[in-house]
PDB file of C-alpha atoms in Angstrom:
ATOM      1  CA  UNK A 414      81.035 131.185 119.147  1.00 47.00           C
ATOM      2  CA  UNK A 415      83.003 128.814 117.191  1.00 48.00           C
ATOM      3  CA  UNK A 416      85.504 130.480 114.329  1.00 48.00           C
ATOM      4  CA  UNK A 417      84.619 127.868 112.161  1.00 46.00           C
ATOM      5  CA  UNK A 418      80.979 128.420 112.541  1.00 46.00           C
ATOM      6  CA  UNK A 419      81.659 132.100 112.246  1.00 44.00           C
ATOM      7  CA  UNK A 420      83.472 131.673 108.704  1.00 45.00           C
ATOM      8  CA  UNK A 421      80.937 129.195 107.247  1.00 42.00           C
ATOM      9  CA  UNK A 422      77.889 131.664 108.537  1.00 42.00           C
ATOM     10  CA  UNK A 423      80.270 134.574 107.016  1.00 46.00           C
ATOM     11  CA  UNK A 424      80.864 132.607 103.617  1.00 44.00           C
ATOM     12  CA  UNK A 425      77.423 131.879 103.243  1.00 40.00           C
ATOM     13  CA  UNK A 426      75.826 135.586 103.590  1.00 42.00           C
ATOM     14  CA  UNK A 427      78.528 136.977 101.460  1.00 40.00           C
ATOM     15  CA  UNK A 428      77.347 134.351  98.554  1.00 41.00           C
ATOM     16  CA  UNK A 429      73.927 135.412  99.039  1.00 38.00           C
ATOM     17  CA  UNK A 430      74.435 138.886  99.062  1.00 38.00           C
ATOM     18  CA  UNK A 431      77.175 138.733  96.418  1.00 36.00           C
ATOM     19  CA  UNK A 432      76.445 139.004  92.492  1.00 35.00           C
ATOM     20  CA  UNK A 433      77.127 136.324  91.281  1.00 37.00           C
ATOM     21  CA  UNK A 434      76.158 133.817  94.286  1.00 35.00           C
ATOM     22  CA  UNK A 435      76.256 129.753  93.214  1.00 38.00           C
ATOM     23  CA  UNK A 436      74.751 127.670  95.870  1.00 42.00           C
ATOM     24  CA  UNK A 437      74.314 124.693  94.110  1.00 46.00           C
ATOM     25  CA  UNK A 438      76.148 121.467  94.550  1.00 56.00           C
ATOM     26  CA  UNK A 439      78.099 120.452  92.065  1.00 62.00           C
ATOM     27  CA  UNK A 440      79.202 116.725  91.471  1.00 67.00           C
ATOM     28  CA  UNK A 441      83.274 116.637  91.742  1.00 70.00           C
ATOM     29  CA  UNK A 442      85.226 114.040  89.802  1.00 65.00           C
ATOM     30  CA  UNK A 443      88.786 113.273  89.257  1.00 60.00           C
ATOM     31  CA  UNK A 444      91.156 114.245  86.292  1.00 58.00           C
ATOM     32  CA  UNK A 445      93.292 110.803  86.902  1.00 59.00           C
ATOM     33  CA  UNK A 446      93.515 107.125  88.990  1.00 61.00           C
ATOM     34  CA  UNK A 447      94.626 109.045  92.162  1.00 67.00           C
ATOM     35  CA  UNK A 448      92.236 112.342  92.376  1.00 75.00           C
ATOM     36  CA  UNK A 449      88.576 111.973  94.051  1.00 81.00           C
ATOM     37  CA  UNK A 450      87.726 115.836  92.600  1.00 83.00           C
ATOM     38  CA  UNK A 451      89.465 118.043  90.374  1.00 86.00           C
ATOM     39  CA  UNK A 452      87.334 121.491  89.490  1.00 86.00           C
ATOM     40  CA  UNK A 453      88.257 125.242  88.329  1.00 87.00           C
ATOM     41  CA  UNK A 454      85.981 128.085  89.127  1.00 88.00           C
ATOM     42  CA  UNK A 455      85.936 131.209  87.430  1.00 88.00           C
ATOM     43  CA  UNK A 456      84.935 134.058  90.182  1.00 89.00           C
ATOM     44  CA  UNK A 457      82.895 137.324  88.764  1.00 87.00           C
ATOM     45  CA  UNK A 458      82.728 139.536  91.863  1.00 88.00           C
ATOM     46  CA  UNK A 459      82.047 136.969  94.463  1.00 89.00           C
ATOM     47  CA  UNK A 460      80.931 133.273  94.413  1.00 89.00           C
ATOM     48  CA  UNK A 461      79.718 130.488  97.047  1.00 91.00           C
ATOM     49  CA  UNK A 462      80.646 126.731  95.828  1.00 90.00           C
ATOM     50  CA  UNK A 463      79.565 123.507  97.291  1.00 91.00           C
ATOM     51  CA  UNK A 464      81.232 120.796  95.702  1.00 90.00           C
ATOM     52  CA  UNK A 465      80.067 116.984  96.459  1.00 90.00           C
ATOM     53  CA  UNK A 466      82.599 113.968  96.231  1.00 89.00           C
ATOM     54  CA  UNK A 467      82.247 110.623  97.497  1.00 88.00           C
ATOM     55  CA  UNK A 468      85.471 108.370  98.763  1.00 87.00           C
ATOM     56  CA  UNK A 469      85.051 104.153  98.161  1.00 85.00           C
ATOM     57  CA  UNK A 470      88.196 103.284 100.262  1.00 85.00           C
ATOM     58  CA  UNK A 471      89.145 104.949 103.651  1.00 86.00           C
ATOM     59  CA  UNK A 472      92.121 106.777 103.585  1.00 86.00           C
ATOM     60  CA  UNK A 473      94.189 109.677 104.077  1.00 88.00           C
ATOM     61  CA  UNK A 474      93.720 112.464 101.333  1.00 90.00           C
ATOM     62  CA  UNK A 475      94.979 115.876 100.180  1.00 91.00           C
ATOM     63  CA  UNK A 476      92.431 118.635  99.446  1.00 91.00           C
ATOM     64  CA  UNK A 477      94.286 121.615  97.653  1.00 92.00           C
ATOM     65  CA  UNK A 478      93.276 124.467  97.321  1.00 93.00           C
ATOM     66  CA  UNK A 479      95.193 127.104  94.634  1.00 93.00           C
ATOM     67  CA  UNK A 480      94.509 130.619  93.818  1.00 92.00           C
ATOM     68  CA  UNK A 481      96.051 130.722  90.267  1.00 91.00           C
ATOM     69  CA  UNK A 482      95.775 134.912  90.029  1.00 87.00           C
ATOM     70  CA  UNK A 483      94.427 135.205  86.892  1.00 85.00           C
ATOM     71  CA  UNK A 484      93.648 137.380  84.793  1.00 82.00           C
ATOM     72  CA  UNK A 485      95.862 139.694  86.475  1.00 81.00           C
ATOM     73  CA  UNK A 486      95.883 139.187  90.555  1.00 85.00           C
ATOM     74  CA  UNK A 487      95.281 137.166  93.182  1.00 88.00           C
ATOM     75  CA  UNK A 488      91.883 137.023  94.719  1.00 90.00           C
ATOM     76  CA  UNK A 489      90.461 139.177  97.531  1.00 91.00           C
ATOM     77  CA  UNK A 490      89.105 136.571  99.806  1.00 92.00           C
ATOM     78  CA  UNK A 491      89.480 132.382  99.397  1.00 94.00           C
ATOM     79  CA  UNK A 492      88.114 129.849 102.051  1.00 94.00           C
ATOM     80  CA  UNK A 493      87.227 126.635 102.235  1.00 93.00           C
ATOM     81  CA  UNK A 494      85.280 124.618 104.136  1.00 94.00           C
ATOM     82  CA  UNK A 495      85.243 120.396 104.484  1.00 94.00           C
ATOM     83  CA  UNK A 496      82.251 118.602 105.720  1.00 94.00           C
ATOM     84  CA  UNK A 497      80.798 115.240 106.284  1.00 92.00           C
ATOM     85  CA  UNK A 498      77.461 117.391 105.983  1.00 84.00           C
ATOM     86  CA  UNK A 499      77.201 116.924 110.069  1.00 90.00           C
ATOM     87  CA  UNK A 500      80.700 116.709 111.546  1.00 92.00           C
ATOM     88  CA  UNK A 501      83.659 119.595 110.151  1.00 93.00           C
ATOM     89  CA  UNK A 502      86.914 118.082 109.036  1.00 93.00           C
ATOM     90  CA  UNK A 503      89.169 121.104 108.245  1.00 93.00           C
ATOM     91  CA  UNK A 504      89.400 124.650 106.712  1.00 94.00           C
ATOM     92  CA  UNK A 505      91.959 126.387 104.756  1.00 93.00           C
ATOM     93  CA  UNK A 506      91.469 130.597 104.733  1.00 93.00           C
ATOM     94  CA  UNK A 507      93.602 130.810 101.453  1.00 90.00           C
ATOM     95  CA  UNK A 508      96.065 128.965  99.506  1.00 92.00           C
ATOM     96  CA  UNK A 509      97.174 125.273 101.035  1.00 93.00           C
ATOM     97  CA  UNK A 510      96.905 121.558 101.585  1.00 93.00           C
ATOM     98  CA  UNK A 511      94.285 119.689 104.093  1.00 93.00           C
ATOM     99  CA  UNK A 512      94.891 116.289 104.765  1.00 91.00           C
ATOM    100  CA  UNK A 513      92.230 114.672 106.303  1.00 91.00           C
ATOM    101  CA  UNK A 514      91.210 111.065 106.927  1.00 90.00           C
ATOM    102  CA  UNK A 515      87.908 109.975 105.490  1.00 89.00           C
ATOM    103  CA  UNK A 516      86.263 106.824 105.607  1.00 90.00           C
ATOM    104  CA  UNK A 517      84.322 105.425 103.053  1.00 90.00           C
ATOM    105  CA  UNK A 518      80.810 108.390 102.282  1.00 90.00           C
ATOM    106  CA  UNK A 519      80.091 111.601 100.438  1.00 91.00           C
ATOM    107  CA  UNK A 520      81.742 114.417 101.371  1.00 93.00           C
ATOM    108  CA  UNK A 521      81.180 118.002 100.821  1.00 93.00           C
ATOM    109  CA  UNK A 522      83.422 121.138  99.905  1.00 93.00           C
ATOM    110  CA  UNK A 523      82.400 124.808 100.595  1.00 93.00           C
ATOM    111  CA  UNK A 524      84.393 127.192  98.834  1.00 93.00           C
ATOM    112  CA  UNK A 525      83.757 131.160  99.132  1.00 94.00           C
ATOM    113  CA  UNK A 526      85.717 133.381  96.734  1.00 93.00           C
ATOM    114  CA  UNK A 527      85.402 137.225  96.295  1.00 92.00           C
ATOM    115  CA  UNK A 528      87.691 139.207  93.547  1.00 88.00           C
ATOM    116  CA  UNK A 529      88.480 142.964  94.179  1.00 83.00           C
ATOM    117  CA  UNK A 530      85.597 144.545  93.168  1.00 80.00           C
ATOM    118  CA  UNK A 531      81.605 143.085  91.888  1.00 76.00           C
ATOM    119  CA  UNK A 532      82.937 143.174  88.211  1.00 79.00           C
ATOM    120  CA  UNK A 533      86.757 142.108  89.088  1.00 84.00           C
ATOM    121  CA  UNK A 534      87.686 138.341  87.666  1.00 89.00           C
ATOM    122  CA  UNK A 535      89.367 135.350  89.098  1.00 89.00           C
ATOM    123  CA  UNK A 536      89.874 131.731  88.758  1.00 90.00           C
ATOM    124  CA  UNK A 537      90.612 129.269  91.572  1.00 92.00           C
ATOM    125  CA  UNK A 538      90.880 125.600  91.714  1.00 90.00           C
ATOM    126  CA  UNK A 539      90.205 122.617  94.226  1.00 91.00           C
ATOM    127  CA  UNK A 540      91.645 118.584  93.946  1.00 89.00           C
ATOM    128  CA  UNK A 541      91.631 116.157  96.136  1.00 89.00           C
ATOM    129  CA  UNK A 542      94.004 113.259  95.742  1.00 88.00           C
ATOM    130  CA  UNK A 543      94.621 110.198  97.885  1.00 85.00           C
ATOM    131  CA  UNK A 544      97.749 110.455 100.111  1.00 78.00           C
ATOM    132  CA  UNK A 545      99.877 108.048  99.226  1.00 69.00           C
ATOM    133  CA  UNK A 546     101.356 105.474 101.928  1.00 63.00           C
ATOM    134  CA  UNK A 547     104.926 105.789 101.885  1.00 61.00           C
ATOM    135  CA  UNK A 548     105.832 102.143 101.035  1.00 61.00           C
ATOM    136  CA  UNK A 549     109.521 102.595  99.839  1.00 66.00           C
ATOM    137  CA  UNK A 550     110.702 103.888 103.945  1.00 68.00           C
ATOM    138  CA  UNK A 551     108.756 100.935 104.667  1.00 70.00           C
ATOM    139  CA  UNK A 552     110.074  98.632 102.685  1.00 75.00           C
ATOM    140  CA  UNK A 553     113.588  99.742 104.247  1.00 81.00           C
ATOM    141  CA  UNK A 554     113.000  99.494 107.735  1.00 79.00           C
ATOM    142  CA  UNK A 555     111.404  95.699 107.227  1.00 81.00           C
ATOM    143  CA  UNK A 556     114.606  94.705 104.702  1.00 83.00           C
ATOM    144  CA  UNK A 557     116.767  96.038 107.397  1.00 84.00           C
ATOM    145  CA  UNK A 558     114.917  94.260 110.590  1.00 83.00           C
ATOM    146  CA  UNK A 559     114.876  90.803 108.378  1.00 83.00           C
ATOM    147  CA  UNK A 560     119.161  91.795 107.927  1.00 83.00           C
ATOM    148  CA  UNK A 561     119.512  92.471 111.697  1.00 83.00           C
ATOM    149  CA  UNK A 562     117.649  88.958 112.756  1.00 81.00           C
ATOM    150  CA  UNK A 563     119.796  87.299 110.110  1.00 80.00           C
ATOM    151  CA  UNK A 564     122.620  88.272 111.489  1.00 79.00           C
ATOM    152  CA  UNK A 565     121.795  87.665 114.998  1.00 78.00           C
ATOM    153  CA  UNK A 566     120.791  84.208 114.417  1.00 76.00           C
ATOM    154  CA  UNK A 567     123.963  83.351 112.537  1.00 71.00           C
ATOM    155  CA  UNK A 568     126.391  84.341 115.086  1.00 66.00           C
ATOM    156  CA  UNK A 569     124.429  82.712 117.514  1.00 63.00           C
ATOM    157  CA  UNK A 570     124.676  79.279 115.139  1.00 60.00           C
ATOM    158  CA  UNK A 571     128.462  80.347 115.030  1.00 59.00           C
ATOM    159  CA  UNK A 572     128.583  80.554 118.702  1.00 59.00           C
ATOM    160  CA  UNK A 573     126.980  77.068 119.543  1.00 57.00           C
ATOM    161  CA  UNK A 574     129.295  75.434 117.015  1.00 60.00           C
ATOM    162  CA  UNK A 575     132.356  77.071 118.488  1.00 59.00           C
ATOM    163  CA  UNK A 576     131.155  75.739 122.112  1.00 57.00           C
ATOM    164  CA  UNK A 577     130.116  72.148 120.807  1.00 62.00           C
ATOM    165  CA  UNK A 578     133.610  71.696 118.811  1.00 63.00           C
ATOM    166  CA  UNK A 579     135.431  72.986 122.117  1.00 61.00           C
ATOM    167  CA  UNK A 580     134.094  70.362 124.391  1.00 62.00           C
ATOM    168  CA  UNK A 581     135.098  67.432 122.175  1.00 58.00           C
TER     169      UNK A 581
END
């Protein structure tokens, strides 16, 4: 069978037979200009997220995903899952970054999170932001091909003068 299938079918009996299980879908939205969904989820034993966003302009994005080990230590089990709610984009098992292209549509986050033991504590957290394109290197590499046909074009100037002034 498919991993990812696997995890998501794992993820989703764990919720339901954890204590505190939270299927419901939560509306995500953004702390500032460049984040699409910014949440923090406090974890009591075990707990099964989904987390709806929706993106307006295609683009690349960043989904993090951070475990920030409080009160006292990191949790037991963290994965997430990205969906289009048909089609998989990515999934992180733990900590990291997931970029991912998305075109304009809701999207939806699964998150499954289990703490040492059913009365243990943790807190975890999820943003996505848009990836940035990289428009300084760009700006570069277009300043130095206008430079390069500059200088082509002048020395070729400089060469037809030198052969017009040499035949008269």
């Amino acid at each position: 069978m498919n991993r990812r299938f696997l995890m998501l079918l794992t993820s989703v009996m764990l919720g339901i037979i954890g204590t505190t299980a939270d299927a419901s879908t939560v509306k995500c939205k953004g702390d500032s200009d460049d984040s699409v969904c910014a949440t923090t989820q406090t974890v009591i034993g075990s707990d099964f997220s989904v987390f709806s966003f929706q993106v307006a302009e295609e683009g690349f994005f960043d989904l993090n995903l951070f475990d920030y080990a409080f009160p006292s230590q990191p949790l037991d089990t963290l994965s997430l899952l990205l969906t289009t709610g048909s089609r998989t984009l990515g999934a992180l098992n733990g900590e990291g970054v997931l970029t991912f292209f998305a075109a304009p549509g809701h999207y939806f986050i699964q998150v499954f999170a289990a703490a040492e033991s059913d009365n243990a504590v943790g807190l975890y957290g999820i943003d996505v932001v848009v990836n940035p394109v990289p428009l300084p290197s760009a700006m570069i590499l277009l300043a130095s091909g206008f430079f390069a046909f500059w200088w082509f074009s002048r020395r070729r100037t400089e060469t037809c003068e030198g052969a017009i002034s040499a035949l008269a």
